[in-house]
PDB file of C-alpha atoms in Angstrom:
ATOM      1  CA  MET A   6      97.122  82.720 110.093  1.00 72.00           C
ATOM      2  CA  SER A   7      96.835  85.909 108.090  1.00 87.00           C
ATOM      3  CA  PHE A   8      93.049  87.419 106.690  1.00 92.00           C
ATOM      4  CA  LEU A   9      94.628  86.923 103.182  1.00 94.00           C
ATOM      5  CA  HIS A  10      97.173  84.362 102.338  1.00 94.00           C
ATOM      6  CA  VAL A  11      98.234  83.941  98.742  1.00 95.00           C
ATOM      7  CA  ASP A  12     100.691  80.748  98.660  1.00 95.00           C
ATOM      8  CA  HIS A  13     103.160  80.592  95.375  1.00 95.00           C
ATOM      9  CA  VAL A  14     100.332  81.170  93.148  1.00 95.00           C
ATOM     10  CA  THR A  15     101.510  80.335  89.411  1.00 96.00           C
ATOM     11  CA  HIS A  16      98.384  80.142  86.349  1.00 94.00           C
ATOM     12  CA  THR A  17      99.243  79.449  82.938  1.00 94.00           C
ATOM     13  CA  TYR A  18      96.384  79.851  80.291  1.00 90.00           C
ATOM     14  CA  PHE A  19      96.368  77.006  77.318  1.00 85.00           C
ATOM     15  CA  SER A  20      95.202  77.449  73.752  1.00 80.00           C
ATOM     16  CA  ILE A  21      95.703  75.136  71.289  1.00 80.00           C
ATOM     17  CA  LYS A  22      98.335  76.675  70.011  1.00 81.00           C
ATOM     18  CA  GLU A  23     100.506  78.149  72.942  1.00 84.00           C
ATOM     19  CA  LYS A  24     100.664  78.699  76.882  1.00 87.00           C
ATOM     20  CA  THR A  25     100.997  81.923  78.272  1.00 89.00           C
ATOM     21  CA  THR A  26     101.621  82.140  82.079  1.00 91.00           C
ATOM     22  CA  ALA A  27     100.269  85.160  83.643  1.00 92.00           C
ATOM     23  CA  VAL A  28     101.849  84.896  86.765  1.00 93.00           C
ATOM     24  CA  GLN A  29     104.497  83.147  88.705  1.00 94.00           C
ATOM     25  CA  ASP A  30     105.222  82.281  92.279  1.00 95.00           C
ATOM     26  CA  ILE A  31     102.988  84.761  93.681  1.00 95.00           C
ATOM     27  CA  HIS A  32     103.495  84.972  97.297  1.00 95.00           C
ATOM     28  CA  PHE A  33     102.647  87.724 100.289  1.00 95.00           C
ATOM     29  CA  ASP A  34      99.977  87.643 103.050  1.00 95.00           C
ATOM     30  CA  ALA A  35      97.531  90.600 103.963  1.00 94.00           C
ATOM     31  CA  GLU A  36      96.184  91.181 107.417  1.00 93.00           C
ATOM     32  CA  LYS A  37      92.664  92.244 108.315  1.00 91.00           C
ATOM     33  CA  GLY A  38      91.834  96.184 107.533  1.00 91.00           C
ATOM     34  CA  ASP A  39      94.846  96.313 104.728  1.00 94.00           C
ATOM     35  CA  PHE A  40      94.679  98.115 101.890  1.00 95.00           C
ATOM     36  CA  ILE A  41      97.017  96.624  99.133  1.00 96.00           C
ATOM     37  CA  SER A  42      97.504  97.595  95.602  1.00 96.00           C
ATOM     38  CA  PHE A  43      98.863  95.610  92.616  1.00 96.00           C
ATOM     39  CA  LEU A  44     100.720  97.779  90.063  1.00 94.00           C
ATOM     40  CA  GLY A  45     102.762  96.925  87.034  1.00 90.00           C
ATOM     41  CA  PRO A  46     102.705  96.952  83.091  1.00 87.00           C
ATOM     42  CA  SER A  47      99.936  96.131  81.463  1.00 84.00           C
ATOM     43  CA  GLY A  48      99.649  92.690  80.842  1.00 85.00           C
ATOM     44  CA  CYS A  49     101.690  91.433  83.772  1.00 88.00           C
ATOM     45  CA  GLY A  50      98.600  89.629  85.500  1.00 89.00           C
ATOM     46  CA  LYS A  51      97.085  91.842  87.865  1.00 91.00           C
ATOM     47  CA  THR A  52      93.660  91.069  86.996  1.00 91.00           C
ATOM     48  CA  THR A  53      94.210  87.560  86.650  1.00 93.00           C
ATOM     49  CA  LEU A  54      95.484  87.442  90.397  1.00 94.00           C
ATOM     50  CA  LEU A  55      92.986  89.531  91.272  1.00 94.00           C
ATOM     51  CA  SER A  56      90.399  86.821  89.721  1.00 92.00           C
ATOM     52  CA  ILE A  57      91.757  84.416  91.233  1.00 94.00           C
ATOM     53  CA  ILE A  58      92.018  85.591  94.919  1.00 94.00           C
ATOM     54  CA  ALA A  59      88.037  86.468  94.124  1.00 90.00           C
ATOM     55  CA  GLY A  60      87.661  82.656  93.375  1.00 89.00           C
ATOM     56  CA  LEU A  61      86.852  83.218  89.698  1.00 89.00           C
ATOM     57  CA  ILE A  62      89.978  81.415  88.906  1.00 91.00           C
ATOM     58  CA  GLU A  63      91.203  77.833  89.908  1.00 92.00           C
ATOM     59  CA  PRO A  64      95.083  78.791  90.152  1.00 93.00           C
ATOM     60  CA  SER A  65      97.735  76.156  88.075  1.00 93.00           C
ATOM     61  CA  GLU A  66      99.540  76.069  91.024  1.00 95.00           C
ATOM     62  CA  GLY A  67      99.313  76.841  94.569  1.00 95.00           C
ATOM     63  CA  ARG A  68      96.417  78.036  96.831  1.00 94.00           C
ATOM     64  CA  VAL A  69      94.704  81.290  98.246  1.00 94.00           C
ATOM     65  CA  LEU A  70      93.141  81.362 101.371  1.00 93.00           C
ATOM     66  CA  ILE A  71      91.129  83.785 103.051  1.00 92.00           C
ATOM     67  CA  GLU A  72      90.454  83.283 107.356  1.00 88.00           C
ATOM     68  CA  GLY A  73      92.290  80.185 106.353  1.00 86.00           C
ATOM     69  CA  ARG A  74      89.389  78.494 103.726  1.00 88.00           C
ATOM     70  CA  GLU A  75      89.733  79.055 100.353  1.00 87.00           C
ATOM     71  CA  PRO A  76      87.764  81.549  98.266  1.00 86.00           C
ATOM     72  CA  ASN A  77      84.902  79.683  96.319  1.00 76.00           C
ATOM     73  CA  GLN A  78      83.849  78.469  99.912  1.00 69.00           C
ATOM     74  CA  LYS A  79      80.009  79.775 100.847  1.00 60.00           C
ATOM     75  CA  GLU A  80      81.541  80.806 104.268  1.00 61.00           C
ATOM     76  CA  HIS A  81      83.209  83.812 102.560  1.00 65.00           C
ATOM     77  CA  ASN A  82      81.592  87.168 100.979  1.00 80.00           C
ATOM     78  CA  ILE A  83      83.642  89.085  98.468  1.00 88.00           C
ATOM     79  CA  GLY A  84      82.903  92.088  96.533  1.00 87.00           C
ATOM     80  CA  TYR A  85      84.308  92.896  93.455  1.00 88.00           C
ATOM     81  CA  MET A  86      84.182  96.264  92.039  1.00 86.00           C
ATOM     82  CA  LEU A  87      85.411  96.822  87.968  1.00 82.00           C
ATOM     83  CA  GLN A  88      86.070 100.040  86.004  1.00 78.00           C
ATOM     84  CA  GLN A  89      82.332 100.170  84.919  1.00 81.00           C
ATOM     85  CA  ASP A  90      79.164 100.275  87.472  1.00 83.00           C
ATOM     86  CA  TYR A  91      77.548  97.550  85.601  1.00 87.00           C
ATOM     87  CA  LEU A  92      74.010  98.825  87.211  1.00 91.00           C
ATOM     88  CA  PHE A  93      71.002  97.245  85.348  1.00 92.00           C
ATOM     89  CA  PRO A  94      69.651  99.942  83.286  1.00 93.00           C
ATOM     90  CA  TRP A  95      65.939  98.864  83.718  1.00 95.00           C
ATOM     91  CA  LYS A  96      66.396  98.834  87.782  1.00 93.00           C
ATOM     92  CA  SER A  97      66.355 101.556  90.135  1.00 94.00           C
ATOM     93  CA  ILE A  98      69.097 102.007  92.341  1.00 93.00           C
ATOM     94  CA  GLU A  99      67.518 100.631  95.286  1.00 92.00           C
ATOM     95  CA  GLU A 100      66.720  97.262  93.342  1.00 93.00           C
ATOM     96  CA  ASN A 101      70.831  97.613  92.151  1.00 93.00           C
ATOM     97  CA  VAL A 102      71.938  98.104  95.367  1.00 92.00           C
ATOM     98  CA  LEU A 103      69.674  95.257  96.904  1.00 92.00           C
ATOM     99  CA  LEU A 104      70.705  92.953  94.036  1.00 90.00           C
ATOM    100  CA  GLY A 105      73.551  90.940  96.056  1.00 86.00           C
ATOM    101  CA  LEU A 106      70.812  90.676  99.282  1.00 88.00           C
ATOM    102  CA  LYS A 107      68.399  88.826  97.230  1.00 88.00           C
ATOM    103  CA  ILE A 108      70.633  86.706  95.004  1.00 84.00           C
ATOM    104  CA  ALA A 109      72.216  85.375  98.207  1.00 81.00           C
ATOM    105  CA  ASP A 110      68.331  84.790 100.175  1.00 84.00           C
ATOM    106  CA  THR A 111      69.489  87.192 102.732  1.00 86.00           C
ATOM    107  CA  LEU A 112      67.563  90.441 102.088  1.00 87.00           C
ATOM    108  CA  THR A 113      65.806  90.632 105.337  1.00 89.00           C
ATOM    109  CA  GLU A 114      64.466  94.056 106.308  1.00 90.00           C
ATOM    110  CA  GLU A 115      67.079  94.526 108.473  1.00 90.00           C
ATOM    111  CA  ASN A 116      69.790  93.781 106.286  1.00 89.00           C
ATOM    112  CA  LYS A 117      67.971  96.270 103.434  1.00 89.00           C
ATOM    113  CA  ALA A 118      67.827  99.156 105.904  1.00 90.00           C
ATOM    114  CA  ALA A 119      71.797  99.016 106.076  1.00 88.00           C
ATOM    115  CA  ALA A 120      72.131  98.870 102.319  1.00 88.00           C
ATOM    116  CA  LEU A 121      70.164 101.877 101.685  1.00 90.00           C
ATOM    117  CA  GLY A 122      71.521 103.360 104.609  1.00 87.00           C
ATOM    118  CA  LEU A 123      75.020 103.332 102.906  1.00 85.00           C
ATOM    119  CA  LEU A 124      73.786 105.518 100.097  1.00 88.00           C
ATOM    120  CA  PRO A 125      73.786 108.789 102.077  1.00 87.00           C
ATOM    121  CA  ASP A 126      76.677 107.837 103.717  1.00 80.00           C
ATOM    122  CA  LEU A 127      78.129 107.222 100.145  1.00 82.00           C
ATOM    123  CA  GLY A 128      76.768 111.095  99.299  1.00 83.00           C
ATOM    124  CA  LEU A 129      73.377 109.571  97.283  1.00 87.00           C
ATOM    125  CA  VAL A 130      70.353 111.547  98.785  1.00 87.00           C
ATOM    126  CA  ASP A 131      66.977 110.903  97.031  1.00 89.00           C
ATOM    127  CA  VAL A 132      68.181 108.462  94.718  1.00 91.00           C
ATOM    128  CA  GLU A 133      66.478 105.197  95.395  1.00 90.00           C
ATOM    129  CA  LYS A 134      63.838 105.569  92.955  1.00 92.00           C
ATOM    130  CA  LYS A 135      65.829 106.908  90.375  1.00 93.00           C
ATOM    131  CA  TYR A 136      67.283 104.871  87.445  1.00 93.00           C
ATOM    132  CA  PRO A 137      71.101 104.730  86.449  1.00 92.00           C
ATOM    133  CA  LYS A 138      70.132 106.831  83.751  1.00 92.00           C
ATOM    134  CA  GLU A 139      69.372 109.626  85.488  1.00 93.00           C
ATOM    135  CA  LEU A 140      72.428 109.651  87.726  1.00 91.00           C
ATOM    136  CA  SER A 141      76.118 110.930  86.590  1.00 89.00           C
ATOM    137  CA  GLY A 142      79.070 108.913  86.127  1.00 86.00           C
ATOM    138  CA  GLY A 143      80.333 109.400  89.372  1.00 85.00           C
ATOM    139  CA  MET A 144      77.157 108.903  91.122  1.00 88.00           C
ATOM    140  CA  ARG A 145      76.613 105.473  89.168  1.00 90.00           C
ATOM    141  CA  GLN A 146      80.053 104.592  91.039  1.00 87.00           C
ATOM    142  CA  ARG A 147      79.060 105.281  94.211  1.00 87.00           C
ATOM    143  CA  ALA A 148      75.822 103.357  93.921  1.00 91.00           C
ATOM    144  CA  ALA A 149      78.232 100.453  92.413  1.00 90.00           C
ATOM    145  CA  LEU A 150      80.327 100.866  95.730  1.00 87.00           C
ATOM    146  CA  ALA A 151      77.156 100.933  97.769  1.00 88.00           C
ATOM    147  CA  ARG A 152      75.828  97.442  95.797  1.00 90.00           C
ATOM    148  CA  THR A 153      79.322  95.938  96.821  1.00 88.00           C
ATOM    149  CA  LEU A 154      79.143  97.449 100.159  1.00 86.00           C
ATOM    150  CA  ALA A 155      75.397  95.762 101.066  1.00 87.00           C
ATOM    151  CA  PRO A 156      76.273  92.233 101.644  1.00 87.00           C
ATOM    152  CA  ASN A 157      78.791  93.410 103.713  1.00 85.00           C
ATOM    153  CA  PRO A 158      81.894  91.676 102.174  1.00 87.00           C
ATOM    154  CA  SER A 159      84.970  90.832 104.144  1.00 85.00           C
ATOM    155  CA  LEU A 160      87.232  91.413 101.317  1.00 91.00           C
ATOM    156  CA  LEU A 161      86.793  94.002  98.595  1.00 92.00           C
ATOM    157  CA  LEU A 162      88.090  93.684  95.439  1.00 93.00           C
ATOM    158  CA  LEU A 163      88.937  96.902  93.067  1.00 92.00           C
ATOM    159  CA  ASP A 164      89.784  96.263  89.412  1.00 91.00           C
ATOM    160  CA  GLU A 165      90.686 100.206  88.179  1.00 88.00           C
ATOM    161  CA  PRO A 166      87.311 101.168  89.879  1.00 84.00           C
ATOM    162  CA  PHE A 167      88.115 104.898  89.213  1.00 82.00           C
ATOM    163  CA  SER A 168      89.746 104.980  85.636  1.00 81.00           C
ATOM    164  CA  ALA A 169      86.844 106.170  83.508  1.00 75.00           C
ATOM    165  CA  LEU A 170      86.252 108.758  85.656  1.00 79.00           C
ATOM    166  CA  ASP A 171      87.630 112.417  84.788  1.00 83.00           C
ATOM    167  CA  PHE A 172      90.227 113.446  87.437  1.00 85.00           C
ATOM    168  CA  GLN A 173      87.890 115.849  89.823  1.00 84.00           C
ATOM    169  CA  THR A 174      85.460 113.188  90.369  1.00 81.00           C
ATOM    170  CA  LYS A 175      87.830 110.456  91.294  1.00 83.00           C
ATOM    171  CA  LEU A 176      89.706 112.158  93.751  1.00 87.00           C
ATOM    172  CA  SER A 177      86.699 112.946  95.574  1.00 84.00           C
ATOM    173  CA  LEU A 178      85.881 109.220  95.198  1.00 83.00           C
ATOM    174  CA  GLU A 179      88.832 108.137  96.249  1.00 88.00           C
ATOM    175  CA  ASN A 180      88.439 109.764  99.418  1.00 88.00           C
ATOM    176  CA  LEU A 181      84.603 108.473  99.606  1.00 84.00           C
ATOM    177  CA  VAL A 182      86.540 104.888  99.269  1.00 85.00           C
ATOM    178  CA  PHE A 183      89.339 105.000 101.701  1.00 89.00           C
ATOM    179  CA  ARG A 184      86.887 106.471 104.614  1.00 86.00           C
ATOM    180  CA  THR A 185      84.396 104.155 104.003  1.00 83.00           C
ATOM    181  CA  LEU A 186      86.810 101.116 104.176  1.00 85.00           C
ATOM    182  CA  LYS A 187      88.665 102.734 107.085  1.00 86.00           C
ATOM    183  CA  GLU A 188      85.024 103.401 108.720  1.00 84.00           C
ATOM    184  CA  TYR A 189      84.092  99.781 108.149  1.00 80.00           C
ATOM    185  CA  GLN A 190      87.583  97.839 108.730  1.00 85.00           C
ATOM    186  CA  LYS A 191      87.315  96.311 105.253  1.00 88.00           C
ATOM    187  CA  THR A 192      90.251  94.801 103.548  1.00 92.00           C
ATOM    188  CA  ALA A 193      91.086  95.697 100.342  1.00 94.00           C
ATOM    189  CA  VAL A 194      92.773  94.805  97.073  1.00 95.00           C
ATOM    190  CA  LEU A 195      93.186  97.372  94.296  1.00 95.00           C
ATOM    191  CA  VAL A 196      94.392  96.480  90.637  1.00 94.00           C
ATOM    192  CA  THR A 197      95.775  99.908  88.855  1.00 92.00           C
ATOM    193  CA  HIS A 198      98.059 101.573  86.619  1.00 90.00           C
ATOM    194  CA  ASP A 199      97.774 105.018  88.252  1.00 92.00           C
ATOM    195  CA  ILE A 200     100.925 105.239  90.735  1.00 94.00           C
ATOM    196  CA  GLY A 201      99.367 107.992  92.789  1.00 94.00           C
ATOM    197  CA  GLU A 202      96.260 106.266  93.198  1.00 94.00           C
ATOM    198  CA  ALA A 203      98.213 103.580  94.902  1.00 95.00           C
ATOM    199  CA  ILE A 204     100.513 105.389  97.174  1.00 96.00           C
ATOM    200  CA  ALA A 205      97.746 107.392  98.377  1.00 94.00           C
ATOM    201  CA  MET A 206      95.097 104.642  98.996  1.00 94.00           C
ATOM    202  CA  SER A 207      97.446 101.645 100.311  1.00 95.00           C
ATOM    203  CA  ASP A 208      99.858 100.309 103.054  1.00 95.00           C
ATOM    204  CA  THR A 209     101.465  98.232 100.950  1.00 96.00           C
ATOM    205  CA  ILE A 210     102.310  98.500  97.203  1.00 97.00           C
ATOM    206  CA  PHE A 211     102.982  95.071  95.380  1.00 96.00           C
ATOM    207  CA  LEU A 212     105.374  96.328  92.147  1.00 95.00           C
ATOM    208  CA  PHE A 213     104.727  93.263  88.868  1.00 94.00           C
ATOM    209  CA  SER A 214     107.523  92.780  86.505  1.00 92.00           C
ATOM    210  CA  ASN A 215     106.565  91.500  83.041  1.00 88.00           C
ATOM    211  CA  GLN A 216     104.662  88.949  81.937  1.00 84.00           C
ATOM    212  CA  PRO A 217     104.666  86.332  83.550  1.00 88.00           C
ATOM    213  CA  GLY A 218     104.144  88.464  86.587  1.00 89.00           C
ATOM    214  CA  THR A 219     105.906  88.246  89.669  1.00 93.00           C
ATOM    215  CA  ILE A 220     106.476  90.204  92.594  1.00 94.00           C
ATOM    216  CA  HIS A 221     109.368  92.334  91.497  1.00 93.00           C
ATOM    217  CA  GLN A 222     109.362  94.832  94.623  1.00 94.00           C
ATOM    218  CA  ILE A 223     107.374  95.799  97.255  1.00 96.00           C
ATOM    219  CA  PHE A 224     106.876  99.208  98.876  1.00 96.00           C
ATOM    220  CA  THR A 225     105.401  99.870 102.148  1.00 95.00           C
ATOM    221  CA  ILE A 226     103.869 102.866 102.710  1.00 95.00           C
ATOM    222  CA  PRO A 227     105.022 105.248 105.430  1.00 94.00           C
ATOM    223  CA  ARG A 228     102.655 104.405 108.160  1.00 91.00           C
ATOM    224  CA  GLU A 229     101.849 108.725 108.336  1.00 92.00           C
ATOM    225  CA  LEU A 230     101.346 108.973 105.047  1.00 93.00           C
ATOM    226  CA  ALA A 231      99.074 105.855 104.815  1.00 92.00           C
ATOM    227  CA  ALA A 232      96.729 107.167 108.004  1.00 92.00           C
ATOM    228  CA  MET A 233      95.732 110.244 105.813  1.00 93.00           C
ATOM    229  CA  MET A 234      93.113 111.125 103.222  1.00 93.00           C
ATOM    230  CA  PRO A 235      94.288 110.321  99.900  1.00 92.00           C
ATOM    231  CA  PHE A 236      93.768 114.047  98.773  1.00 92.00           C
ATOM    232  CA  ASP A 237      95.737 115.257 101.386  1.00 94.00           C
ATOM    233  CA  ALA A 238      98.676 112.386 101.160  1.00 94.00           C
ATOM    234  CA  ARG A 239      99.373 113.958  98.028  1.00 93.00           C
ATOM    235  CA  GLN A 240     100.287 117.061  99.059  1.00 93.00           C
ATOM    236  CA  GLU A 241     103.186 115.391 101.461  1.00 94.00           C
ATOM    237  CA  PRO A 242     106.803 115.763 100.379  1.00 93.00           C
ATOM    238  CA  SER A 243     107.135 111.831 101.078  1.00 94.00           C
ATOM    239  CA  PHE A 244     104.319 111.058  98.593  1.00 95.00           C
ATOM    240  CA  GLN A 245     106.325 113.184  95.697  1.00 94.00           C
ATOM    241  CA  THR A 246     109.799 111.154  96.711  1.00 95.00           C
ATOM    242  CA  LEU A 247     107.722 107.555  96.913  1.00 95.00           C
ATOM    243  CA  PHE A 248     106.198 108.654  93.218  1.00 96.00           C
ATOM    244  CA  GLN A 249     109.449 109.104  91.795  1.00 95.00           C
ATOM    245  CA  THR A 250     111.158 105.898  93.396  1.00 95.00           C
ATOM    246  CA  ILE A 251     107.755 103.585  92.150  1.00 95.00           C
ATOM    247  CA  TRP A 252     107.916 105.867  89.111  1.00 94.00           C
ATOM    248  CA  LYS A 253     111.533 105.394  87.839  1.00 93.00           C
ATOM    249  CA  GLU A 254     110.940 101.255  88.957  1.00 92.00           C
ATOM    250  CA  LEU A 255     108.079 101.066  86.455  1.00 91.00           C
ATOM    251  CA  ASN A 256     108.917 103.044  83.948  1.00 89.00           C
ATOM    252  CA  SER A 257     112.584 100.450  83.667  1.00 86.00           C
ATOM    253  CA  LEU A 258     109.780  97.932  83.616  1.00 86.00           C
ATOM    254  CA  GLU A 259     107.774  99.144  80.625  1.00 82.00           C
ATOM    255  CA  LYS A 260     111.351 100.070  78.801  1.00 80.00           C
ATOM    256  CA  GLN A 261     112.370  96.221  79.243  1.00 78.00           C
ATOM    257  CA  GLN A 262     108.407  94.846  78.000  1.00 73.00           C
ATOM    258  CA  ARG A 263     109.058  97.452  74.799  1.00 73.00           C
ATOM    259  CA  ASN A 264     112.830  96.053  74.101  1.00 72.00           C
ATOM    260  CA  ASN A 265     111.553  92.648  74.333  1.00 68.00           C
ATOM    261  CA  ARG A 266     108.471  93.013  71.769  1.00 66.00           C
ATOM    262  CA  SER A 267     110.529  94.682  69.733  1.00 65.00           C
ATOM    263  CA  ALA A 268     113.781  91.444  69.808  1.00 63.00           C
ATOM    264  CA  ALA A 269     110.669  89.194  69.408  1.00 58.00           C
TER     265      ALA A 269
END
């Protein structure tokens, strides 16, 4: 069985007045070490599906299996990184990074050394005793990545983690995250609105349709492009060709979404 198995997942939100289906009949597999991205119009259920994979939401129909087990089982260690760094401002960077290990009651001297050893690997030197307010936005996001990786998760979920950063910092962090995940052989799922980011970082892109979100099209990144660092991949002619193809599909979906809203 594949590392990540999403088995015909549908999820519907209910309120007093109406029901809204966010995603419908989503089915795919990902292998260990794969990097996949969810791309699509706003409101197409990408983050809902990410939350289902994380075990934060129980799907209305279908199921998710990670190494053959449901995501909310204790055997799983899933890392979740968001757009905001959500570092606790009253805790030092060291305390923030070690927080997951403390919560899981796995804070040994060996695990502490390994977790803090991530900081220089992520370009953070001599910051352990500093507080989040003393770091730039990009440095805080690097610290958040260290905190996410510290418990050694088998699956990393990324919900637009670079969207609040300036473009230069974003490109730097794309390279950093890509290199780190390859080095530690992590499986990752990225939610993004950025076509270039999805192409540069992924092995596979799932393009979602309008709500209810279904898999409209699957793009497999050419092997030679997927092996490159994100910054280098952006310079390749095949990158630009694929970008234009996906942009046209996404633009068509967004135009259809606008027409549906006007008709309603």
